[in-house]
Amino acid sequence: MNVIDLSWWHLGIAAGLVLALAACTWLAQLKIGRSLLVAAARTAIQLALIGLVLETLFAAGSLHWVALMGIVMLLLAGREVVARQRYRLRGGWSFGIGTLSMFISAFSITVLTLVVIIGPEPWYTPQYAIPLLGMLLGNTMTGVALGLERLTEGARRARGEIEGRLMLGEHWKQASAQLRRDAMRAGLMPTINAMAAAGIVSLPGMMTGQILAGSPPALAVKYQILIMFTITAGTGFGTFAAVALCTRRLFDSRERLRLDRIVTTSRPRG
Amino acid sequence: MLRGLSVGELEATDLQIATGEIVCLSGPSGCGKSRLLRAIADLEPHCGSVLLGKQAQADLPAHQWRKAVMMVPAESHWWFETVGEHFHHDQQDALRALGISPQAFEWPVARLSSGEKQRLAVLRALQYKPHALLLDEPTANLDEDSTMQVEQWLCNQIRERLLPVLWVAHREDQIQRVADRHFHIEDRRLQPRELKP
């Protein structure tokens, strides 16, 4: 498998294209030239740093370092879930619920895939473990964030209906069933759409990368299918867990809808 | 029924309502009438205790308590497509007594006027056979004639089913007609008011 090496000079040409685009946006007065350049600089710096980290990690290759890396990635994903919420649970519950559900789904599915399906020796070989966990976490994060967002927003909007149902003596699970269904659907839709469009509309990034790096397309396709399925499962179970936990938190022990446990943040990201 | 109940602004309140008795509650808006009802239905965190007969609120799972001590809010909500889906069985007699078209159960919810919704919400609540009723301005959106009609029907139902009722009302003439006792919320407390004989 021959890979053509890229020198920094080659990347400079690509960077020149971005600079040209920035110049054009400046001429067209789009007022996004600055954020475009900042984002481009961030890409370069962040990826260079993660490259260094991965080089070190691959060289060390011990379970401790892989596990530490995994936990750091998980915590960053948890922070990102919170940052994307317009309405979040008071007192760190959003972070806790998001992180816990990503941990349950993304971690166990990564370990399962490594041990049972791919089976590298040892199973935590960072070359397999880190990219796999990264892709699972990234997608699960999106699902969890969307699911939680729909849930808290929906609870605020459907307060009258939910309390109306509670007044008629419905159990909190019954009263919130529609809300939970909507939230889970919102979390699952992006992955379902991605699977439906794979290969027709877009060539998935990982597969493209593998082919560029010299893999035979048939093998790259197999890996891509594996990844898509594990991502779907991870996102689905993660969203299920997050929505279930968050709904539980929205009701108290007396089955009251507690919207006072939600705080509004002025400027969400994402 | 209420023992030292306090919620939000409202100070500790003691109140006992007999079966079949209607206690009317009035007061300026924002004084905590609705919150008091919500606390009794256990929809809002509160202090003090509420008893239904010998049954304490805290000893019963919340959804069972709310089925027994049923609150009908001022603004009702409907979650199914058609009106009929919200009801267990046909209630032609009640519809007629409330002055609503007998075909109303076939209608989509969107077709209901606010007055019809309000009357149907009371009917919907009563079908669960509650043991006590909390009414939040049940006739607020009704014209003079329907108000009389609904009052009459409600009072009959209440006496027949022997329900203790806390009824939030605005209009003095209605309170005079339906209430056995009347309290007005003033200075964050319940003040008894005389009913004209």
PDB file of C-alpha atoms in Angstrom, chain B:
ATOM      1  CA  MET B   1     -59.093  18.742  54.003  1.00  0.00           C
ATOM      2  CA  LEU B   2     -56.248  21.314  53.966  1.00  0.00           C
ATOM      3  CA  ARG B   3     -53.933  21.540  56.941  1.00  0.00           C
ATOM      4  CA  GLY B   4     -51.342  24.305  57.090  1.00  0.00           C
ATOM      5  CA  LEU B   5     -51.030  24.342  53.316  1.00  0.00           C
ATOM      6  CA  SER B   6     -48.836  27.098  51.945  1.00  0.00           C
ATOM      7  CA  VAL B   7     -47.630  27.670  48.424  1.00  0.00           C
ATOM      8  CA  GLY B   8     -45.713  30.597  46.963  1.00  0.00           C
ATOM      9  CA  GLU B   9     -47.032  33.885  48.326  1.00  0.00           C
ATOM     10  CA  LEU B  10     -49.977  32.342  50.107  1.00  0.00           C
ATOM     11  CA  GLU B  11     -49.581  31.819  53.853  1.00  0.00           C
ATOM     12  CA  ALA B  12     -50.449  28.625  55.706  1.00  0.00           C
ATOM     13  CA  THR B  13     -54.076  27.816  55.116  1.00  0.00           C
ATOM     14  CA  ASP B  14     -56.494  25.569  57.012  1.00  0.00           C
ATOM     15  CA  LEU B  15     -59.736  24.627  55.346  1.00  0.00           C
ATOM     16  CA  GLN B  16     -62.187  21.781  55.579  1.00  0.00           C
ATOM     17  CA  ILE B  17     -64.761  21.050  52.897  1.00  0.00           C
ATOM     18  CA  ALA B  18     -67.622  18.637  53.509  1.00  0.00           C
ATOM     19  CA  THR B  19     -68.917  16.192  50.922  1.00  0.00           C
ATOM     20  CA  GLY B  20     -71.271  17.883  48.500  1.00  0.00           C
ATOM     21  CA  GLU B  21     -70.192  21.311  49.708  1.00  0.00           C
ATOM     22  CA  ILE B  22     -69.104  24.044  47.310  1.00  0.00           C
ATOM     23  CA  VAL B  23     -66.541  26.500  48.647  1.00  0.00           C
ATOM     24  CA  CYS B  24     -65.943  29.474  46.384  1.00  0.00           C
ATOM     25  CA  LEU B  25     -62.629  31.227  46.242  1.00  0.00           C
ATOM     26  CA  SER B  26     -62.108  34.712  44.862  1.00  0.00           C
ATOM     27  CA  GLY B  27     -59.352  37.290  44.835  1.00  0.00           C
ATOM     28  CA  PRO B  28     -57.406  39.620  42.567  1.00  0.00           C
ATOM     29  CA  SER B  29     -55.527  37.961  39.726  1.00  0.00           C
ATOM     30  CA  GLY B  30     -52.065  36.805  40.723  1.00  0.00           C
ATOM     31  CA  CYS B  31     -53.018  36.308  44.360  1.00  0.00           C
ATOM     32  CA  GLY B  32     -52.427  32.562  44.162  1.00  0.00           C
ATOM     33  CA  LYS B  33     -55.883  31.060  43.639  1.00  0.00           C
ATOM     34  CA  SER B  34     -54.773  28.798  40.815  1.00  0.00           C
ATOM     35  CA  ARG B  35     -51.549  27.928  42.593  1.00  0.00           C
ATOM     36  CA  LEU B  36     -53.533  26.858  45.627  1.00  0.00           C
ATOM     37  CA  LEU B  37     -55.603  24.514  43.433  1.00  0.00           C
ATOM     38  CA  ARG B  38     -52.432  23.214  41.784  1.00  0.00           C
ATOM     39  CA  ALA B  39     -50.895  22.539  45.196  1.00  0.00           C
ATOM     40  CA  ILE B  40     -53.979  20.612  46.305  1.00  0.00           C
ATOM     41  CA  ALA B  41     -53.775  18.556  43.115  1.00  0.00           C
ATOM     42  CA  ASP B  42     -50.059  18.114  43.912  1.00  0.00           C
ATOM     43  CA  LEU B  43     -48.877  19.704  40.684  1.00  0.00           C
ATOM     44  CA  GLU B  44     -46.716  22.218  42.482  1.00  0.00           C
ATOM     45  CA  PRO B  45     -44.244  21.826  45.360  1.00  0.00           C
ATOM     46  CA  HIS B  46     -45.830  23.081  48.584  1.00  0.00           C
ATOM     47  CA  CYS B  47     -45.725  22.909  52.379  1.00  0.00           C
ATOM     48  CA  GLY B  48     -48.366  21.493  54.703  1.00  0.00           C
ATOM     49  CA  SER B  49     -50.628  18.541  54.102  1.00  0.00           C
ATOM     50  CA  VAL B  50     -53.833  17.744  52.262  1.00  0.00           C
ATOM     51  CA  LEU B  51     -56.221  14.994  53.300  1.00  0.00           C
ATOM     52  CA  LEU B  52     -59.039  13.380  51.389  1.00  0.00           C
ATOM     53  CA  GLY B  53     -61.084  11.828  54.163  1.00  0.00           C
ATOM     54  CA  LYS B  54     -58.396   9.975  56.086  1.00  0.00           C
ATOM     55  CA  GLN B  55     -56.131   9.563  53.060  1.00  0.00           C
ATOM     56  CA  ALA B  56     -53.080  11.838  53.122  1.00  0.00           C
ATOM     57  CA  GLN B  57     -51.819  13.245  49.844  1.00  0.00           C
ATOM     58  CA  ALA B  58     -48.235  12.163  50.479  1.00  0.00           C
ATOM     59  CA  ASP B  59     -49.223   8.539  51.143  1.00  0.00           C
ATOM     60  CA  LEU B  60     -50.780   8.002  47.741  1.00  0.00           C
ATOM     61  CA  PRO B  61     -48.854   7.742  44.430  1.00  0.00           C
ATOM     62  CA  ALA B  62     -49.245  11.139  42.779  1.00  0.00           C
ATOM     63  CA  HIS B  63     -51.204   9.961  39.733  1.00  0.00           C
ATOM     64  CA  GLN B  64     -53.724   8.134  41.926  1.00  0.00           C
ATOM     65  CA  TRP B  65     -54.138  11.217  44.083  1.00  0.00           C
ATOM     66  CA  ARG B  66     -54.812  13.373  41.040  1.00  0.00           C
ATOM     67  CA  LYS B  67     -57.380  10.918  39.745  1.00  0.00           C
ATOM     68  CA  ALA B  68     -59.203  11.247  43.073  1.00  0.00           C
ATOM     69  CA  VAL B  69     -58.701  14.986  43.589  1.00  0.00           C
ATOM     70  CA  MET B  70     -59.342  16.204  40.088  1.00  0.00           C
ATOM     71  CA  MET B  71     -58.441  19.689  38.936  1.00  0.00           C
ATOM     72  CA  VAL B  72     -60.066  21.320  35.919  1.00  0.00           C
ATOM     73  CA  PRO B  73     -57.805  24.179  34.793  1.00  0.00           C
ATOM     74  CA  ALA B  74     -59.074  27.483  33.444  1.00  0.00           C
ATOM     75  CA  GLU B  75     -57.588  26.695  30.061  1.00  0.00           C
ATOM     76  CA  SER B  76     -58.122  23.129  28.924  1.00  0.00           C
ATOM     77  CA  HIS B  77     -55.795  21.166  26.637  1.00  0.00           C
ATOM     78  CA  TRP B  78     -56.708  18.498  24.108  1.00  0.00           C
ATOM     79  CA  TRP B  79     -54.241  16.048  22.635  1.00  0.00           C
ATOM     80  CA  PHE B  80     -56.123  13.717  20.304  1.00  0.00           C
ATOM     81  CA  GLU B  81     -57.427  14.581  16.831  1.00  0.00           C
ATOM     82  CA  THR B  82     -61.132  14.320  17.540  1.00  0.00           C
ATOM     83  CA  VAL B  83     -63.127  15.297  20.596  1.00  0.00           C
ATOM     84  CA  GLY B  84     -64.575  11.812  21.118  1.00  0.00           C
ATOM     85  CA  GLU B  85     -61.161  10.193  21.604  1.00  0.00           C
ATOM     86  CA  HIS B  86     -60.840  12.044  24.901  1.00  0.00           C
ATOM     87  CA  PHE B  87     -63.928  10.333  26.295  1.00  0.00           C
ATOM     88  CA  HIS B  88     -64.434   6.750  27.387  1.00  0.00           C
ATOM     89  CA  HIS B  89     -68.054   6.447  26.293  1.00  0.00           C
ATOM     90  CA  ASP B  90     -70.894   8.285  24.684  1.00  0.00           C
ATOM     91  CA  GLN B  91     -72.419  11.019  26.844  1.00  0.00           C
ATOM     92  CA  GLN B  92     -75.411  12.284  24.867  1.00  0.00           C
ATOM     93  CA  ASP B  93     -77.424  13.313  27.933  1.00  0.00           C
ATOM     94  CA  ALA B  94     -74.621  15.349  29.409  1.00  0.00           C
ATOM     95  CA  LEU B  95     -73.907  17.032  26.062  1.00  0.00           C
ATOM     96  CA  ARG B  96     -77.531  18.050  25.796  1.00  0.00           C
ATOM     97  CA  ALA B  97     -77.564  19.344  29.367  1.00  0.00           C
ATOM     98  CA  LEU B  98     -74.472  21.436  28.645  1.00  0.00           C
ATOM     99  CA  GLY B  99     -75.953  22.860  25.457  1.00  0.00           C
ATOM    100  CA  ILE B 100     -73.423  21.230  23.121  1.00  0.00           C
ATOM    101  CA  SER B 101     -74.266  19.605  19.800  1.00  0.00           C
ATOM    102  CA  PRO B 102     -74.749  15.819  20.150  1.00  0.00           C
ATOM    103  CA  GLN B 103     -72.410  15.387  17.166  1.00  0.00           C
ATOM    104  CA  ALA B 104     -69.558  17.160  18.977  1.00  0.00           C
ATOM    105  CA  PHE B 105     -67.707  13.889  19.650  1.00  0.00           C
ATOM    106  CA  GLU B 106     -67.146  13.465  15.904  1.00  0.00           C
ATOM    107  CA  TRP B 107     -65.605  16.913  15.516  1.00  0.00           C
ATOM    108  CA  PRO B 108     -61.910  17.640  15.280  1.00  0.00           C
ATOM    109  CA  VAL B 109     -60.718  19.457  18.397  1.00  0.00           C
ATOM    110  CA  ALA B 110     -59.855  22.556  16.356  1.00  0.00           C
ATOM    111  CA  ARG B 111     -63.547  23.113  15.651  1.00  0.00           C
ATOM    112  CA  LEU B 112     -64.441  23.656  19.312  1.00  0.00           C
ATOM    113  CA  SER B 113     -65.012  27.187  20.584  1.00  0.00           C
ATOM    114  CA  SER B 114     -63.335  28.182  23.841  1.00  0.00           C
ATOM    115  CA  GLY B 115     -66.674  27.965  25.637  1.00  0.00           C
ATOM    116  CA  GLU B 116     -67.315  24.457  24.298  1.00  0.00           C
ATOM    117  CA  LYS B 117     -63.828  23.378  25.301  1.00  0.00           C
ATOM    118  CA  GLN B 118     -64.402  24.630  28.802  1.00  0.00           C
ATOM    119  CA  ARG B 119     -67.679  22.764  29.222  1.00  0.00           C
ATOM    120  CA  LEU B 120     -66.255  19.581  27.710  1.00  0.00           C
ATOM    121  CA  ALA B 121     -63.215  19.780  29.997  1.00  0.00           C
ATOM    122  CA  VAL B 122     -65.476  19.529  33.046  1.00  0.00           C
ATOM    123  CA  LEU B 123     -67.309  16.609  31.473  1.00  0.00           C
ATOM    124  CA  ARG B 124     -64.004  14.923  30.648  1.00  0.00           C
ATOM    125  CA  ALA B 125     -62.822  15.308  34.250  1.00  0.00           C
ATOM    126  CA  LEU B 126     -66.055  13.924  35.733  1.00  0.00           C
ATOM    127  CA  GLN B 127     -65.885  10.719  33.692  1.00  0.00           C
ATOM    128  CA  TYR B 128     -62.920   9.612  35.851  1.00  0.00           C
ATOM    129  CA  LYS B 129     -65.291   9.620  38.838  1.00  0.00           C
ATOM    130  CA  PRO B 130     -63.153  11.828  41.100  1.00  0.00           C
ATOM    131  CA  HIS B 131     -63.773  12.056  44.859  1.00  0.00           C
ATOM    132  CA  ALA B 132     -63.136  15.806  45.005  1.00  0.00           C
ATOM    133  CA  LEU B 133     -63.186  18.569  42.429  1.00  0.00           C
ATOM    134  CA  LEU B 134     -61.050  21.675  41.980  1.00  0.00           C
ATOM    135  CA  LEU B 135     -62.588  24.074  39.466  1.00  0.00           C
ATOM    136  CA  ASP B 136     -60.644  27.045  38.119  1.00  0.00           C
ATOM    137  CA  GLU B 137     -63.191  29.507  36.723  1.00  0.00           C
ATOM    138  CA  PRO B 138     -65.247  26.874  34.915  1.00  0.00           C
ATOM    139  CA  THR B 139     -67.558  29.407  33.280  1.00  0.00           C
ATOM    140  CA  ALA B 140     -65.104  32.169  32.388  1.00  0.00           C
ATOM    141  CA  ASN B 141     -65.621  31.970  28.612  1.00  0.00           C
ATOM    142  CA  LEU B 142     -69.384  31.466  28.631  1.00  0.00           C
ATOM    143  CA  ASP B 143     -72.249  33.813  27.880  1.00  0.00           C
ATOM    144  CA  GLU B 144     -75.011  34.496  30.399  1.00  0.00           C
ATOM    145  CA  ASP B 145     -77.339  31.683  29.321  1.00  0.00           C
ATOM    146  CA  SER B 146     -74.715  28.952  29.077  1.00  0.00           C
ATOM    147  CA  THR B 147     -73.252  30.027  32.412  1.00  0.00           C
ATOM    148  CA  MET B 148     -76.611  29.415  34.107  1.00  0.00           C
ATOM    149  CA  GLN B 149     -77.014  26.113  32.284  1.00  0.00           C
ATOM    150  CA  VAL B 150     -73.533  24.854  33.231  1.00  0.00           C
ATOM    151  CA  GLU B 151     -73.879  26.048  36.829  1.00  0.00           C
ATOM    152  CA  GLN B 152     -77.138  24.186  37.189  1.00  0.00           C
ATOM    153  CA  TRP B 153     -75.729  20.999  35.697  1.00  0.00           C
ATOM    154  CA  LEU B 154     -72.532  21.188  37.759  1.00  0.00           C
ATOM    155  CA  CYS B 155     -74.352  21.795  41.024  1.00  0.00           C
ATOM    156  CA  ASN B 156     -76.609  18.825  40.337  1.00  0.00           C
ATOM    157  CA  GLN B 157     -73.618  16.600  39.583  1.00  0.00           C
ATOM    158  CA  ILE B 158     -71.827  17.779  42.712  1.00  0.00           C
ATOM    159  CA  ARG B 159     -74.798  17.147  45.014  1.00  0.00           C
ATOM    160  CA  GLU B 160     -75.517  13.813  43.363  1.00  0.00           C
ATOM    161  CA  ARG B 161     -71.933  12.560  43.589  1.00  0.00           C
ATOM    162  CA  LEU B 162     -71.364  14.171  47.007  1.00  0.00           C
ATOM    163  CA  LEU B 163     -68.158  15.836  45.907  1.00  0.00           C
ATOM    164  CA  PRO B 164     -66.311  18.368  48.030  1.00  0.00           C
ATOM    165  CA  VAL B 165     -65.586  21.244  45.658  1.00  0.00           C
ATOM    166  CA  LEU B 166     -63.236  24.210  45.677  1.00  0.00           C
ATOM    167  CA  TRP B 167     -64.476  26.591  42.975  1.00  0.00           C
ATOM    168  CA  VAL B 168     -62.478  29.618  41.881  1.00  0.00           C
ATOM    169  CA  ALA B 169     -64.972  32.235  40.735  1.00  0.00           C
ATOM    170  CA  HIS B 170     -64.788  35.863  39.732  1.00  0.00           C
ATOM    171  CA  ARG B 171     -68.323  37.079  39.566  1.00  0.00           C
ATOM    172  CA  GLU B 172     -70.153  37.936  42.763  1.00  0.00           C
ATOM    173  CA  ASP B 173     -73.577  36.849  41.415  1.00  0.00           C
ATOM    174  CA  GLN B 174     -72.256  33.388  40.579  1.00  0.00           C
ATOM    175  CA  ILE B 175     -70.731  32.997  44.027  1.00  0.00           C
ATOM    176  CA  GLN B 176     -74.079  33.955  45.582  1.00  0.00           C
ATOM    177  CA  ARG B 177     -75.832  31.322  43.473  1.00  0.00           C
ATOM    178  CA  VAL B 178     -73.530  28.318  43.892  1.00  0.00           C
ATOM    179  CA  ALA B 179     -71.462  28.731  47.057  1.00  0.00           C
ATOM    180  CA  ASP B 180     -72.102  27.200  50.447  1.00  0.00           C
ATOM    181  CA  ARG B 181     -69.166  29.200  51.783  1.00  0.00           C
ATOM    182  CA  HIS B 182     -67.026  31.941  50.282  1.00  0.00           C
ATOM    183  CA  PHE B 183     -63.418  32.930  50.912  1.00  0.00           C
ATOM    184  CA  HIS B 184     -61.617  35.924  49.508  1.00  0.00           C
ATOM    185  CA  ILE B 185     -57.819  36.012  49.292  1.00  0.00           C
ATOM    186  CA  GLU B 186     -56.519  39.176  50.882  1.00  0.00           C
ATOM    187  CA  ASP B 187     -53.092  39.982  52.330  1.00  0.00           C
ATOM    188  CA  ARG B 188     -51.887  36.519  51.353  1.00  0.00           C
ATOM    189  CA  ARG B 189     -54.525  34.734  53.420  1.00  0.00           C
ATOM    190  CA  LEU B 190     -58.004  33.311  53.061  1.00  0.00           C
ATOM    191  CA  GLN B 191     -60.654  35.643  54.571  1.00  0.00           C
ATOM    192  CA  PRO B 192     -64.186  34.303  55.045  1.00  0.00           C
ATOM    193  CA  ARG B 193     -66.915  36.403  53.395  1.00  0.00           C
ATOM    194  CA  GLU B 194     -70.586  36.516  54.277  1.00  0.00           C
ATOM    195  CA  LEU B 195     -73.038  35.135  51.733  1.00  0.00           C
ATOM    196  CA  LYS B 196     -76.263  37.074  51.399  1.00  0.00           C
ATOM    197  CA  PRO B 197     -79.177  34.875  52.440  1.00  0.00           C
TER     198      PRO B 197
END
